[in-house]
mmCIF file of C-alpha atoms and ligand atoms in Angstrom:
data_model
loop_
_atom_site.group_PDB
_atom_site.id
_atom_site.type_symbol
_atom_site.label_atom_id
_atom_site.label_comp_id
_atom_site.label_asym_id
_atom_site.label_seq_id
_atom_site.Cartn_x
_atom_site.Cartn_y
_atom_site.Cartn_z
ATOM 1 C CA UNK A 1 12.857 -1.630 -13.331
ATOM 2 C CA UNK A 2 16.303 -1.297 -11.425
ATOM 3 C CA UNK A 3 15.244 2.307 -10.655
ATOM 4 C CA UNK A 4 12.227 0.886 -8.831
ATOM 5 C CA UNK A 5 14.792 -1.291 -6.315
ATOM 6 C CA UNK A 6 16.943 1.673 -5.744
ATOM 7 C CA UNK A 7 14.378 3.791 -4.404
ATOM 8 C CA UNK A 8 13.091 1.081 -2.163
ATOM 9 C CA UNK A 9 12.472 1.864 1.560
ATOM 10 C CA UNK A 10 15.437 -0.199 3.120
ATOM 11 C CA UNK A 11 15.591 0.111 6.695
ATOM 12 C CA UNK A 12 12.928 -1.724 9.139
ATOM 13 C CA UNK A 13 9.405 -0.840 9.477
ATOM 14 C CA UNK A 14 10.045 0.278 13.412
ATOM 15 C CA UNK A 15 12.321 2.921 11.218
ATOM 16 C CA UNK A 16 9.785 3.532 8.556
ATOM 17 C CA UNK A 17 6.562 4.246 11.230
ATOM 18 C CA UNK A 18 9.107 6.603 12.878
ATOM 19 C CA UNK A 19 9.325 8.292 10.119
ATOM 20 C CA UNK A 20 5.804 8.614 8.879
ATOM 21 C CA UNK A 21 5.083 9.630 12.430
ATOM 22 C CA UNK A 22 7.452 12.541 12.384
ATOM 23 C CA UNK A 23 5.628 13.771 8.963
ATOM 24 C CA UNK A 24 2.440 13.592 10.665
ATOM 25 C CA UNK A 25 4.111 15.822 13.300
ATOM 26 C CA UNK A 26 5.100 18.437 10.985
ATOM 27 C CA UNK A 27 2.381 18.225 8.768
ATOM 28 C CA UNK A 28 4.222 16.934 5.902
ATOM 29 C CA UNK A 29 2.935 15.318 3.101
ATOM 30 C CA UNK A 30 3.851 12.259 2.031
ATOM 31 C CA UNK A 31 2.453 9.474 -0.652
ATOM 32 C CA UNK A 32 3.199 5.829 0.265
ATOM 33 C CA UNK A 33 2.762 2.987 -2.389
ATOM 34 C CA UNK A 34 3.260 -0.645 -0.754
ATOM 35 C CA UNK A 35 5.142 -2.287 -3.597
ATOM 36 C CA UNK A 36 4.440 -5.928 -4.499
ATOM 37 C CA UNK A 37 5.724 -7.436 -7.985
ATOM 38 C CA UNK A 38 1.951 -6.463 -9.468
ATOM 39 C CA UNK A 39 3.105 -2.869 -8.828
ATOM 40 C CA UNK A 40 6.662 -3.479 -10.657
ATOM 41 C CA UNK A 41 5.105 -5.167 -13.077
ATOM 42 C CA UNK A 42 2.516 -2.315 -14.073
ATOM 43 C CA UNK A 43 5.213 0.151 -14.084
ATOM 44 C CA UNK A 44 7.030 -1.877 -16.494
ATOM 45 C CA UNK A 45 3.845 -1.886 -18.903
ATOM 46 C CA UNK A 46 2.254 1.473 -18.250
ATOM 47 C CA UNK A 47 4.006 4.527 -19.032
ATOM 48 C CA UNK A 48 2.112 6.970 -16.321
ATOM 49 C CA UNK A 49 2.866 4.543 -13.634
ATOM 50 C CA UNK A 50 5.999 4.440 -14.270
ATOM 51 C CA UNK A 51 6.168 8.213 -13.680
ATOM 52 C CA UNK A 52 4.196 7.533 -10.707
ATOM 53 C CA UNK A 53 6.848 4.950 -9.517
ATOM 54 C CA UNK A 54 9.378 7.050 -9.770
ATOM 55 C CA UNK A 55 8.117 10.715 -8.473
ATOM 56 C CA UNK A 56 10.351 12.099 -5.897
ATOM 57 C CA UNK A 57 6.710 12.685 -4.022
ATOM 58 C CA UNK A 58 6.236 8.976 -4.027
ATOM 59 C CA UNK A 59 7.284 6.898 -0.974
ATOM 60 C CA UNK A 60 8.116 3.120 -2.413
ATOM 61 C CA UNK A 61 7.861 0.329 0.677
ATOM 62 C CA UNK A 62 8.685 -3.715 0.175
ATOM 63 C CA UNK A 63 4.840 -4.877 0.737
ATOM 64 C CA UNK A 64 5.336 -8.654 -0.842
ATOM 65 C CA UNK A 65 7.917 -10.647 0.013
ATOM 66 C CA UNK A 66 8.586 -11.254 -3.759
ATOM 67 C CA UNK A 67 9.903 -7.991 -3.628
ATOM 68 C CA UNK A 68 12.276 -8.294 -0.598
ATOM 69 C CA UNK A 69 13.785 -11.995 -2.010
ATOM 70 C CA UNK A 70 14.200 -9.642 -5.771
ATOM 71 C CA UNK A 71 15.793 -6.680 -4.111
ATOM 72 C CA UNK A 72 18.732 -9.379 -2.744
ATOM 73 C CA UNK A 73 18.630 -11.314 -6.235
ATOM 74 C CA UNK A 74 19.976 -7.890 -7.117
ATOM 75 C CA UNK A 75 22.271 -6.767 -4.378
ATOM 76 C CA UNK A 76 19.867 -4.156 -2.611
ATOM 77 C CA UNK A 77 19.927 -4.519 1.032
ATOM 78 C CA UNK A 78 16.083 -4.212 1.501
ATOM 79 C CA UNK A 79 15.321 -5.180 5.246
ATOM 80 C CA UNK A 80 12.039 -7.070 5.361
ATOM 81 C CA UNK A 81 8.411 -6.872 4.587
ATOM 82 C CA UNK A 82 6.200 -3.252 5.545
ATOM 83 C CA UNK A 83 2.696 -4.590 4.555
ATOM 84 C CA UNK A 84 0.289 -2.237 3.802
ATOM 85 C CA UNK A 85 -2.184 -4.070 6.133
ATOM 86 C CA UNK A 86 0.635 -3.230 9.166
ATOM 87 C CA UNK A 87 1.063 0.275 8.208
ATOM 88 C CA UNK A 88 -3.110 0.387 7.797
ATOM 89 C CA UNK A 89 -3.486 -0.591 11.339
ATOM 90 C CA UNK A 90 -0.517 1.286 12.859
ATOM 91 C CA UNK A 91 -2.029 4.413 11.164
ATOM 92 C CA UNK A 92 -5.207 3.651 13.027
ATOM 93 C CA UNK A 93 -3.647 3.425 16.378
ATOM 94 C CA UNK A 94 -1.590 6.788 15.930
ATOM 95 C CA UNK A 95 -4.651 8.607 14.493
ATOM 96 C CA UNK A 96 -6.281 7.610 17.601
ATOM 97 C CA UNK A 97 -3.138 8.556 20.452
ATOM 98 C CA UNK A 98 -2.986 12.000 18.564
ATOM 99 C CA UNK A 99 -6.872 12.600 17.972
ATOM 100 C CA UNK A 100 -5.390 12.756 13.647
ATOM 101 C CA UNK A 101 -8.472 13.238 11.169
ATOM 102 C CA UNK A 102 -8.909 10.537 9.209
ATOM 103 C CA UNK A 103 -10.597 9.775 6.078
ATOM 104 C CA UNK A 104 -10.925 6.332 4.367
ATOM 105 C CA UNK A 105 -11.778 5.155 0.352
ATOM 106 C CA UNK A 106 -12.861 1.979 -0.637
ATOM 107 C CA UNK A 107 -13.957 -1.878 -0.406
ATOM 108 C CA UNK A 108 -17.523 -3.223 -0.091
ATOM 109 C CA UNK A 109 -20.669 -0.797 1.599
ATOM 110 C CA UNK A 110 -20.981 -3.845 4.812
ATOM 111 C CA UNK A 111 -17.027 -3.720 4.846
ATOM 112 C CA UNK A 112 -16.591 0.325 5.384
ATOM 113 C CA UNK A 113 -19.466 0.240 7.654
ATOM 114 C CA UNK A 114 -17.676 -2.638 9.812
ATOM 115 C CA UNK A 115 -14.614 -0.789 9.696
ATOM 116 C CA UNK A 116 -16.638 2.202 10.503
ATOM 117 C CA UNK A 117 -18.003 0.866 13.940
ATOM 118 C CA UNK A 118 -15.077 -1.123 14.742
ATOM 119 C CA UNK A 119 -12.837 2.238 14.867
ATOM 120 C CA UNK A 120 -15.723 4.255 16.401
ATOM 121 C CA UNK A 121 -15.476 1.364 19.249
ATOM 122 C CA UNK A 122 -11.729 0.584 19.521
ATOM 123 C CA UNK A 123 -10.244 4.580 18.398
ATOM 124 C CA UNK A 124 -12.817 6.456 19.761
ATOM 125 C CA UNK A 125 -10.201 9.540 19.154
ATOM 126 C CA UNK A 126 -10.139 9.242 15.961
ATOM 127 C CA UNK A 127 -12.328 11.938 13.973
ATOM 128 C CA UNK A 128 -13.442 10.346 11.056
ATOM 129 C CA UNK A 129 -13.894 12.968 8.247
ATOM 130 C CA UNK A 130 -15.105 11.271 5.292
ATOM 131 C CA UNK A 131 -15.719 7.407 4.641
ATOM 132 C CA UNK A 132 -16.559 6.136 1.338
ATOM 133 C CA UNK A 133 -17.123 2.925 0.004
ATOM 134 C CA UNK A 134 -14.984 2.067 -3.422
ATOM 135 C CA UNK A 135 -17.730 1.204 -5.363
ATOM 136 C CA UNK A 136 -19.788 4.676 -5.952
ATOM 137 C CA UNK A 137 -18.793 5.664 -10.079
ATOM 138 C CA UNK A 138 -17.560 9.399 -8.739
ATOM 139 C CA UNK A 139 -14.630 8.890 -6.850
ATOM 140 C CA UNK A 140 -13.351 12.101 -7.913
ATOM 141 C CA UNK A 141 -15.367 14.264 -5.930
ATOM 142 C CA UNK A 142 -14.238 11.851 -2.563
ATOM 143 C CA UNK A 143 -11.032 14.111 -3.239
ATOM 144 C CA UNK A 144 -12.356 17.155 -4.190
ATOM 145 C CA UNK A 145 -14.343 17.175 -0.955
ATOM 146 C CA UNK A 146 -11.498 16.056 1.384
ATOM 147 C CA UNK A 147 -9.399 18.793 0.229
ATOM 148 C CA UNK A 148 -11.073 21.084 1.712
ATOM 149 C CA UNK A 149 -10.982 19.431 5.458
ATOM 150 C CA UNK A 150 -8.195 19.507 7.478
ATOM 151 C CA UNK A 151 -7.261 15.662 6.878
ATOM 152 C CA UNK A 152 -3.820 13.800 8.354
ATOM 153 C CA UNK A 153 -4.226 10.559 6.726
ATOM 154 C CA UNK A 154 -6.583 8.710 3.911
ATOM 155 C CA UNK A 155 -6.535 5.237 3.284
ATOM 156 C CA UNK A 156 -7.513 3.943 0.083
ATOM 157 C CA UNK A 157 -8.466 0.487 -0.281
ATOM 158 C CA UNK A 158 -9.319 0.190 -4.246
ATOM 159 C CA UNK A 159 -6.655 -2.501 -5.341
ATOM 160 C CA UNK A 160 -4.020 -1.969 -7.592
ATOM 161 C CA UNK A 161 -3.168 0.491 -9.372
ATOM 162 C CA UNK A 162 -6.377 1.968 -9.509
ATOM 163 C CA UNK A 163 -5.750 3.174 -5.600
ATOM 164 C CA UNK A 164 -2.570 4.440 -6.152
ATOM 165 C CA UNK A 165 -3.627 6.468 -9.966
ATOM 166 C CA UNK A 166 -6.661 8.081 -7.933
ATOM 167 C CA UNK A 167 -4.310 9.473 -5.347
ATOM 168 C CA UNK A 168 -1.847 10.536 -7.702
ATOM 169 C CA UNK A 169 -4.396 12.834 -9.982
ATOM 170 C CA UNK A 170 -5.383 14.279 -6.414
ATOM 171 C CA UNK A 171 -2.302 14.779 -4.571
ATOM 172 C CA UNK A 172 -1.408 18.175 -5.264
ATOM 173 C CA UNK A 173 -4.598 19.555 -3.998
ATOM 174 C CA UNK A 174 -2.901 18.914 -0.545
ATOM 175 C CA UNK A 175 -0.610 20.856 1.385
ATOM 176 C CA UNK A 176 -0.269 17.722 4.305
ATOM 177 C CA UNK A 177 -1.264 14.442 4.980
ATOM 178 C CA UNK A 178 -0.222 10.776 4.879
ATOM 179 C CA UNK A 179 -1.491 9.160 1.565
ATOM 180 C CA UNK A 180 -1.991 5.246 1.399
ATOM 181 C CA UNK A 181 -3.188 2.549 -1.142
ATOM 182 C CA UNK A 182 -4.186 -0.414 0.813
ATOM 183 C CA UNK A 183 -5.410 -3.258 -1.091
ATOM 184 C CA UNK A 184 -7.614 -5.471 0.862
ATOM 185 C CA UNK A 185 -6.876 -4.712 4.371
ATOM 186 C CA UNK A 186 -10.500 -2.724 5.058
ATOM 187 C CA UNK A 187 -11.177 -6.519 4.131
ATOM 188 C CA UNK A 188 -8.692 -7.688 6.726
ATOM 189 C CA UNK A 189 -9.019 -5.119 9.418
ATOM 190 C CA UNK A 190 -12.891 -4.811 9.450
ATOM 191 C CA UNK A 191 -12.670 -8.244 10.225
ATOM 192 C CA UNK A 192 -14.470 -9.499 7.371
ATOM 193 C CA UNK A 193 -11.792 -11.106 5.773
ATOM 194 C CA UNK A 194 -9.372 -13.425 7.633
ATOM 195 C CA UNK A 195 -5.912 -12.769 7.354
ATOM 196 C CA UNK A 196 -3.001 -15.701 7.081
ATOM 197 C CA UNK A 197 -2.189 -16.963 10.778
ATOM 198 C CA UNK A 198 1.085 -15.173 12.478
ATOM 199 C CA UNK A 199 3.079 -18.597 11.878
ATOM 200 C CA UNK A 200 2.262 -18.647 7.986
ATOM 201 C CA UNK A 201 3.107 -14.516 8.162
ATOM 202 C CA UNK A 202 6.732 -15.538 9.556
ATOM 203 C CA UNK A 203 7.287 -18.473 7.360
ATOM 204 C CA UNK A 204 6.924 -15.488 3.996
ATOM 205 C CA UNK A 205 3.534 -17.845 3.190
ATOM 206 C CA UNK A 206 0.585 -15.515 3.116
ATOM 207 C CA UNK A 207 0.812 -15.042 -0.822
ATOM 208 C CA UNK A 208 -0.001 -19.166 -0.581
ATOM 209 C CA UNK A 209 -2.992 -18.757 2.070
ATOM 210 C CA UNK A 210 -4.247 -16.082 -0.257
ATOM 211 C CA UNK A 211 -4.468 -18.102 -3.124
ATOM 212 C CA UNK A 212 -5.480 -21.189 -1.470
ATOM 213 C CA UNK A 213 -8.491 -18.905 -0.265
ATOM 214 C CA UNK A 214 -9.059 -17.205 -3.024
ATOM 215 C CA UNK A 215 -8.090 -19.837 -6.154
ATOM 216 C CA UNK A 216 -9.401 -17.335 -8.714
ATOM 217 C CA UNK A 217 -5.897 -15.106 -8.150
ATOM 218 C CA UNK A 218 -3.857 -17.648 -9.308
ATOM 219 C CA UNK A 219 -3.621 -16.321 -12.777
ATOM 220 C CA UNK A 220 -2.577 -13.167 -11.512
ATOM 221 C CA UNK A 221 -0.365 -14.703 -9.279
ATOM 222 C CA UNK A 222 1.606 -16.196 -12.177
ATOM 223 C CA UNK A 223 1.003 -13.182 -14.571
ATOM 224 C CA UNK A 224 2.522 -11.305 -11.950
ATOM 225 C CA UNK A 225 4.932 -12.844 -9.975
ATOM 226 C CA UNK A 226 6.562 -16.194 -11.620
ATOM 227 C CA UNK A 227 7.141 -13.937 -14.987
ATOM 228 C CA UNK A 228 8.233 -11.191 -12.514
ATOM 229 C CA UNK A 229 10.874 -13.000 -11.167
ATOM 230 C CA UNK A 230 12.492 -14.130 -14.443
ATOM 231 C CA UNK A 231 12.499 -10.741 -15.312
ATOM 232 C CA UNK A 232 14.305 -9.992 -11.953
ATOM 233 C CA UNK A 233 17.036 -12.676 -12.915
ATOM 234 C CA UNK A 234 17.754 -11.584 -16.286
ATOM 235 C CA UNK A 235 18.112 -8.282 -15.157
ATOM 236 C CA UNK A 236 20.795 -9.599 -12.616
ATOM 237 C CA UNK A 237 22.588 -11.305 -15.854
ATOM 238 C CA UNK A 238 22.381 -8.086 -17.628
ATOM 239 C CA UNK A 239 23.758 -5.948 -14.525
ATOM 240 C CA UNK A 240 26.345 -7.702 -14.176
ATOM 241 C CA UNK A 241 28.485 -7.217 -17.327
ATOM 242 C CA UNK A 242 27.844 -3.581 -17.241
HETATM 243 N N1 UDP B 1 -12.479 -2.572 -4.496
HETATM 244 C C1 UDP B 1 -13.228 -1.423 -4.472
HETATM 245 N N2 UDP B 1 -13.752 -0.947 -5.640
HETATM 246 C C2 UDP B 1 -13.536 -1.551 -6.821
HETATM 247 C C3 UDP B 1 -12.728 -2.725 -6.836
HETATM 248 C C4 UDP B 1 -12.202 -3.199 -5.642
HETATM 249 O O1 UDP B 1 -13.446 -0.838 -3.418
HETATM 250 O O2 UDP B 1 -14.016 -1.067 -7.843
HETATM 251 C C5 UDP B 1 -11.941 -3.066 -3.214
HETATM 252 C C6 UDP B 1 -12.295 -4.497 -2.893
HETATM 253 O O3 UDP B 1 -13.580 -4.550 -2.298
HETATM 254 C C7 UDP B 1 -11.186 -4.870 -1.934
HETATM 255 C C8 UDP B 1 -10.000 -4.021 -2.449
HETATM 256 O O4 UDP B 1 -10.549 -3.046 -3.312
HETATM 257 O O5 UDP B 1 -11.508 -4.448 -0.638
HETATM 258 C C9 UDP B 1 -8.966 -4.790 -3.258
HETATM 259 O O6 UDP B 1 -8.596 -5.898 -2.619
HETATM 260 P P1 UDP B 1 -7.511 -6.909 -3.201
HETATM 261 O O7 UDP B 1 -7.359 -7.929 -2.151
HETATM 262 O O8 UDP B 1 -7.849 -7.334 -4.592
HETATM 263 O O9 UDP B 1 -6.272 -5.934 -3.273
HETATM 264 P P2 UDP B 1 -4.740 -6.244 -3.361
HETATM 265 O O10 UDP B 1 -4.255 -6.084 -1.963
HETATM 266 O O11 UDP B 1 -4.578 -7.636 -3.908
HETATM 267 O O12 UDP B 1 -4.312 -5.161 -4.296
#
């Protein structure tokens, strides 16, 4: 798991849209996975994400704050929070200032059409190139399609790690493009879904607001994140006597 931390984005997310800005520029390609303790935890358990994890193709950002307060359990210098929702939206406006192509996988058929209107009203510049819900059984042939447009960025908005796999068996049939799993935000952004107030965002609370919204993830809150940071303080034992 320590490999995970070290090849955490550290810097700020004013530093991190910079760069994913500059690689839409030059038409580089680039895979993003918002990291929350789930993700850690999977890797831990699953051999091929694992691999995933730890591609040099893969770009690994602090998305839960259970990540940031583990990276400084252990000594990594991991700024603050990028949250996939963030990055979602920030993608949206620089799609629309530089007329990008966009192309967006996953949630609900009312929740993509929502989105759907809401950027055809508020990024009218945006060229939309494919838009998919997440729940038709093929979503193989989403990719196979998009590869053969001219996309900059694709948002998928599956949950974890089912997002992130789907990208991953697709990526190489791309030469460009900026690659994103993105939980619930089509939730979020579409405006279906409330997000935590800005206050509860500062205070590091939205994991609570979350669950007190949606009780039924509290088992995979504690699967996920109490054992996950046990784990992150015996590894901190262990580390330090080597
Ligand atoms: N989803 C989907 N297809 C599925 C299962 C889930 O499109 O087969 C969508 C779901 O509608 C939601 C998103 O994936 O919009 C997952 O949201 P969740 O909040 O669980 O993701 P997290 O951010 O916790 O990974």
């Amino acid at each position: 798991m320590i490999d995970y931390f070290k090849k955490l984005y550290a810097k700020s997310t004013t530093d991190f849209y910079k760069e994913v800005e500059l690689n839409l520029k030059n038409k580089k390609k680039m895979f993003i996975i918002t990291a929350n303790p789930e993700t850690f935890t999977y890797g831990i358990n699953e051999s091929a994400i694992n691999k995933m994890l730890l591609d040099k193709e893969v770009t690994l950002i602090p998305d839960g704050i259970g990540i940031v307060k583990a990276s400084h359990i252990l000594n990594y210098k991991v700024k603050e929070r990028i949250t996939g929702v963030d990055l979602a939206e920030h993608l949206l406006k620089v799609c629309n200032e530089n007329k990008y192509q966009l192309a967006l996988l996953g949630a609900k058929e009312e929740v993509i059409e929502a989105l759907k209107a809401k950027i055809n009203k508020e990024y009218p510049n945006i060229k939309l190139v494919k838009v998919e819900n997440g729940y038709v059984e093929n979503k193989d042939k989403f990719f196979q399609e998009l590869s053969h447009t001219n996309v900059d960025v694709c948002l998928v908005a599956l949950g974890i790690p089912n997002q992130e796999l789907l990208i991953y068996k697709h990526l190489n049939k791309f030469k460009k493009g900026i690659f994103v799993g993105v939980g619930g935000s089509f939730d979020v952004i579409s405006g279906v879904k409330k997000r935590a107030p800005k206050i509860i965002q500062k205070l590091n609370l939205e994991w609570l607001y979350r669950l007190i919204k949606e009780p039924k993830r509290c088992k995979r809150f504690y699967q996920n994140n109490v054992k996950f940071i046990f784990k992150v303080k015996k590894l901190k034992k262990e580390t330090r006597f080597k």
